[in-house]
mmCIF file of C-alpha atoms in Angstrom:
data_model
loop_
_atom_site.group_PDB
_atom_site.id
_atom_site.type_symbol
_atom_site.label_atom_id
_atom_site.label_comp_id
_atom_site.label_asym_id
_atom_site.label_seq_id
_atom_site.Cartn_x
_atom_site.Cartn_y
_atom_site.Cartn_z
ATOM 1 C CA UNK A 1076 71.071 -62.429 -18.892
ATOM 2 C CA UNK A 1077 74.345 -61.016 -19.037
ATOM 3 C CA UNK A 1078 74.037 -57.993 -17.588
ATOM 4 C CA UNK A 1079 74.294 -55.879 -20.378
ATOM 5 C CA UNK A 1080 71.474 -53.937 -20.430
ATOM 6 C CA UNK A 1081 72.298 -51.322 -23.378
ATOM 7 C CA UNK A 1082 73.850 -53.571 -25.442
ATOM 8 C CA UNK A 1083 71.037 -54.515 -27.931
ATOM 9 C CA UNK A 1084 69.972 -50.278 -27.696
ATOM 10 C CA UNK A 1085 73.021 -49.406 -28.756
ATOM 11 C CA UNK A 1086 73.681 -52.283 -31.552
ATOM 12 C CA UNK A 1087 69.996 -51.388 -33.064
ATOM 13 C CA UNK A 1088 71.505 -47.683 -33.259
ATOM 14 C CA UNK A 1089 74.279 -48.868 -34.999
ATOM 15 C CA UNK A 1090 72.441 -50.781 -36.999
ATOM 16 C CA UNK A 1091 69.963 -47.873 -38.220
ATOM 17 C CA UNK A 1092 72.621 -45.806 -38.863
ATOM 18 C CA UNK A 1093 74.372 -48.294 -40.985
ATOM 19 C CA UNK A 1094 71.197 -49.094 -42.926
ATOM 20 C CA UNK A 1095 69.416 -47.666 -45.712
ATOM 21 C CA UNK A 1096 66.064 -48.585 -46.092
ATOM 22 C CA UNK A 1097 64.882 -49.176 -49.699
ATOM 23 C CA UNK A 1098 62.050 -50.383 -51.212
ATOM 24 C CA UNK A 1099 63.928 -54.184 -51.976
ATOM 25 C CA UNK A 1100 64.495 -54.329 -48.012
ATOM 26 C CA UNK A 1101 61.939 -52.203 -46.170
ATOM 27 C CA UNK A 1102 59.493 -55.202 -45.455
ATOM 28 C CA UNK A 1103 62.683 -57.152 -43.994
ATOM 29 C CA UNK A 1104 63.797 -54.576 -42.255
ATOM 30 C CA UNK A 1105 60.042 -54.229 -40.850
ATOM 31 C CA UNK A 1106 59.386 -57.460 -39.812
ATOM 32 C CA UNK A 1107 63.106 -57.652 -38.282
ATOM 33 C CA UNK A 1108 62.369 -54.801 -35.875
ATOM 34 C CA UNK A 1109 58.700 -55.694 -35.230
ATOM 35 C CA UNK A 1110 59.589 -59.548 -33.557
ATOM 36 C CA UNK A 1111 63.248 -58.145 -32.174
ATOM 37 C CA UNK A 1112 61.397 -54.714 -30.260
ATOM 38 C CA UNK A 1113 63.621 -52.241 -32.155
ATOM 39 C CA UNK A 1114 61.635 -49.309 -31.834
ATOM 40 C CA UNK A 1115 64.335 -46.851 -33.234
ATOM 41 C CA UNK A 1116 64.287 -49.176 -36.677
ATOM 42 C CA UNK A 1117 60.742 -49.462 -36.981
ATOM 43 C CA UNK A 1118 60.611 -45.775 -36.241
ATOM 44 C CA UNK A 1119 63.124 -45.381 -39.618
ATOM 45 C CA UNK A 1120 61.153 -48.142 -41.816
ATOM 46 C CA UNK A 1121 57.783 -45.893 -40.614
ATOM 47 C CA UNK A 1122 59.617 -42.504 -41.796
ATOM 48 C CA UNK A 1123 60.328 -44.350 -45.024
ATOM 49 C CA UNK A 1124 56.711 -45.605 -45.486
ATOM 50 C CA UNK A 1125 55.391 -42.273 -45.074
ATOM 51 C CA UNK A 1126 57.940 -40.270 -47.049
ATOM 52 C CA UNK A 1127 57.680 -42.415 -49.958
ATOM 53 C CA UNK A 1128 54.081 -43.500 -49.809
ATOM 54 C CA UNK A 1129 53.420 -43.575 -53.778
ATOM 55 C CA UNK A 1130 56.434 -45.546 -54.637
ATOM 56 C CA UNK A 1131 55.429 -48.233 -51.790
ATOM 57 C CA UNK A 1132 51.901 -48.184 -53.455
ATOM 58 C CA UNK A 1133 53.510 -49.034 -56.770
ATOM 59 C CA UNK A 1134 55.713 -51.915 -55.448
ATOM 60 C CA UNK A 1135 54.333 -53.588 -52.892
ATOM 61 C CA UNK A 1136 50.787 -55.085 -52.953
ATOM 62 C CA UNK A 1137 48.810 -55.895 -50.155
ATOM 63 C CA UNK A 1138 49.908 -59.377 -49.320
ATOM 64 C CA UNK A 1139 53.441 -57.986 -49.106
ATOM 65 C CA UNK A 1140 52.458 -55.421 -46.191
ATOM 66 C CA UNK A 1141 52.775 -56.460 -42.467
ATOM 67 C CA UNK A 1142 49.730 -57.843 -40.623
ATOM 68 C CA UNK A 1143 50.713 -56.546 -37.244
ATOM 69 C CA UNK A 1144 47.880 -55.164 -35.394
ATOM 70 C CA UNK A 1145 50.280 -52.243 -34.506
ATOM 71 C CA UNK A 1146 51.177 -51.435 -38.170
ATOM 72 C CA UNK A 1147 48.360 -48.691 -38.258
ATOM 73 C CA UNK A 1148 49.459 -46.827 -35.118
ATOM 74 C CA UNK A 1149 53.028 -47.229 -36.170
ATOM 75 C CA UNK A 1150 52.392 -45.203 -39.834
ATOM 76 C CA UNK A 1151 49.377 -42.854 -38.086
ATOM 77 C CA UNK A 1152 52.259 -42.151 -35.664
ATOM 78 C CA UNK A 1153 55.287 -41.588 -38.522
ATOM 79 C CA UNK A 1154 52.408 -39.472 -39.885
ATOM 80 C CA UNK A 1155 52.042 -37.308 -37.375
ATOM 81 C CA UNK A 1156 55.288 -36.946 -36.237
ATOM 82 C CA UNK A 1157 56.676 -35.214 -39.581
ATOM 83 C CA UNK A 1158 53.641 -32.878 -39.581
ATOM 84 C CA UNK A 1159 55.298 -31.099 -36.410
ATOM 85 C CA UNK A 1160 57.621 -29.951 -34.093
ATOM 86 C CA UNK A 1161 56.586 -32.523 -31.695
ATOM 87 C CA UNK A 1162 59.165 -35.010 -32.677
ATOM 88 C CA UNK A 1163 61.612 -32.969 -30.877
ATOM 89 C CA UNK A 1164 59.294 -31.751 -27.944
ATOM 90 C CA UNK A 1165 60.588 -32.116 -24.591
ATOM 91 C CA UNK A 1166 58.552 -31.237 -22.892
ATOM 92 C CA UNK A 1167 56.247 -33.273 -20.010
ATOM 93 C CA UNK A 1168 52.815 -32.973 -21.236
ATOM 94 C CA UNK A 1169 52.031 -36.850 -21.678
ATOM 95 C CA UNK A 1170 49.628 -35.644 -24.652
ATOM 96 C CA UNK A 1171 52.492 -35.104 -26.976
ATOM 97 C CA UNK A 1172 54.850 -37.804 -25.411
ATOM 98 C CA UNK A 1173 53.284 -40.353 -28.647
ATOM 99 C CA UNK A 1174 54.524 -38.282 -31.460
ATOM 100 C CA UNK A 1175 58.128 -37.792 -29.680
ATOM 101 C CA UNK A 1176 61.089 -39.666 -31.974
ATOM 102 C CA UNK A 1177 62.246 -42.597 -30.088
ATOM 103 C CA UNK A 1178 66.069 -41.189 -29.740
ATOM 104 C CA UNK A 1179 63.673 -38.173 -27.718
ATOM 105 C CA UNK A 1180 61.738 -40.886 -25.522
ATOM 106 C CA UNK A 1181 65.063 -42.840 -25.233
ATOM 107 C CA UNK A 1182 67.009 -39.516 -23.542
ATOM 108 C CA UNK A 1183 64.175 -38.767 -21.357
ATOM 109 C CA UNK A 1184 63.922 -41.880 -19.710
ATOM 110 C CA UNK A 1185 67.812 -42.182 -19.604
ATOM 111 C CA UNK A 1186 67.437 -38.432 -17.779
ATOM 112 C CA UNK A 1187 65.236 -40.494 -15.174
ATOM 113 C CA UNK A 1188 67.114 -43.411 -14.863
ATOM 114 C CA UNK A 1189 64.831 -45.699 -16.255
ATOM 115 C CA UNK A 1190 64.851 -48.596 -19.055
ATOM 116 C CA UNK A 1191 65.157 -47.282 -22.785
ATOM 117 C CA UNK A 1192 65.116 -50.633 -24.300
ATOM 118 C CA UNK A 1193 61.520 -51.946 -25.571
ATOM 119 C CA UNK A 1194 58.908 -50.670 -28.133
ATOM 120 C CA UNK A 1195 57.771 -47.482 -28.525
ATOM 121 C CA UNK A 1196 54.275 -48.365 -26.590
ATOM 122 C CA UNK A 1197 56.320 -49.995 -23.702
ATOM 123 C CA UNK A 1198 58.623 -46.509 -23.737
ATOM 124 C CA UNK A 1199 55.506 -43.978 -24.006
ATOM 125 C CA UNK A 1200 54.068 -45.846 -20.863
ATOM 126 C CA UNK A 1201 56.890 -45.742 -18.580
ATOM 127 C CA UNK A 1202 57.809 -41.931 -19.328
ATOM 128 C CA UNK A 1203 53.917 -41.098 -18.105
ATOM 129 C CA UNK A 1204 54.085 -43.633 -15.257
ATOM 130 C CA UNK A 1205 57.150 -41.587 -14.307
ATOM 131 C CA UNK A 1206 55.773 -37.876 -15.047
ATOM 132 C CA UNK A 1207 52.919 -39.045 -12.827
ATOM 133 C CA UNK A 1208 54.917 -39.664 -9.928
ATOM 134 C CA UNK A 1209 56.780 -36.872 -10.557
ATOM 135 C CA UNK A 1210 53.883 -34.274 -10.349
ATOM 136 C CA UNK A 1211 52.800 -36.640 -7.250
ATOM 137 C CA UNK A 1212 55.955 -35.873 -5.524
ATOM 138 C CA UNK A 1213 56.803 -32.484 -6.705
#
């Protein structure tokens, strides 16, 4: 709309690295980047989840947690992820592209001239859409 087509990427990484996610503001800070498409703060509310799984048992029941129908993929994912090296793969072997850290998916795309705003699903497809027509071409 106004031609500003990094704007919001670069005011949700401002954001993120402004915020601390705790257990008073982690369902906020959830929902906030599940409707807005920040896949860089979900990525960070994820990493939280994971790395403090017990205490978010203790605190938060059931009827506090997310129904998003992505919520499982999103922690399986943040699970994953810190159980490797693959965060920080770069690699082009679309297998490993889903465990890749967003600010990874982001530069890759970036490399390639392509959009780096949009969830982490939306970002995952259009890197393999482009590594296919890469090994098309090359």
């Amino acid at each position: 709309k106004y031609n500003c087509p990094n704007l919001k990427v670069e005011a949700e990484v401002c954001y993120v690295k402004s915020t601390t996610i705790t257990m008073e503001n982690v369902l906020d800070n959830f929902y906030f980047a599940d409707t807005k498409k920040l896949a860089l703060l979900k990525e960070k509310v994820m990493d939280f989840i994971v790395n403090n799984g017990r205490d978010v048992l203790d605190t938060l029941s059931a009827h506090d947690l997310p129904q998003s129908q992505d919520m499982l993929s999103d922690i399986l994912t943040a699970v994953t992820k810190g159980k490797g090296d693959e965060k920080d793969y770069d690699g082009i072997d679309p297998a490993k592209f889903k465990t890749m850290s967003i600010h990874t998916l982001r530069r890759k795309l970036h490399a390639r001239g392509l959009e780096v705003d949009g969830t982490r699903e939306m970002l995952i497809a259009a890197l393999k859409e482009s590594s296919r027509n890469l090994m098309e071409d090359g």
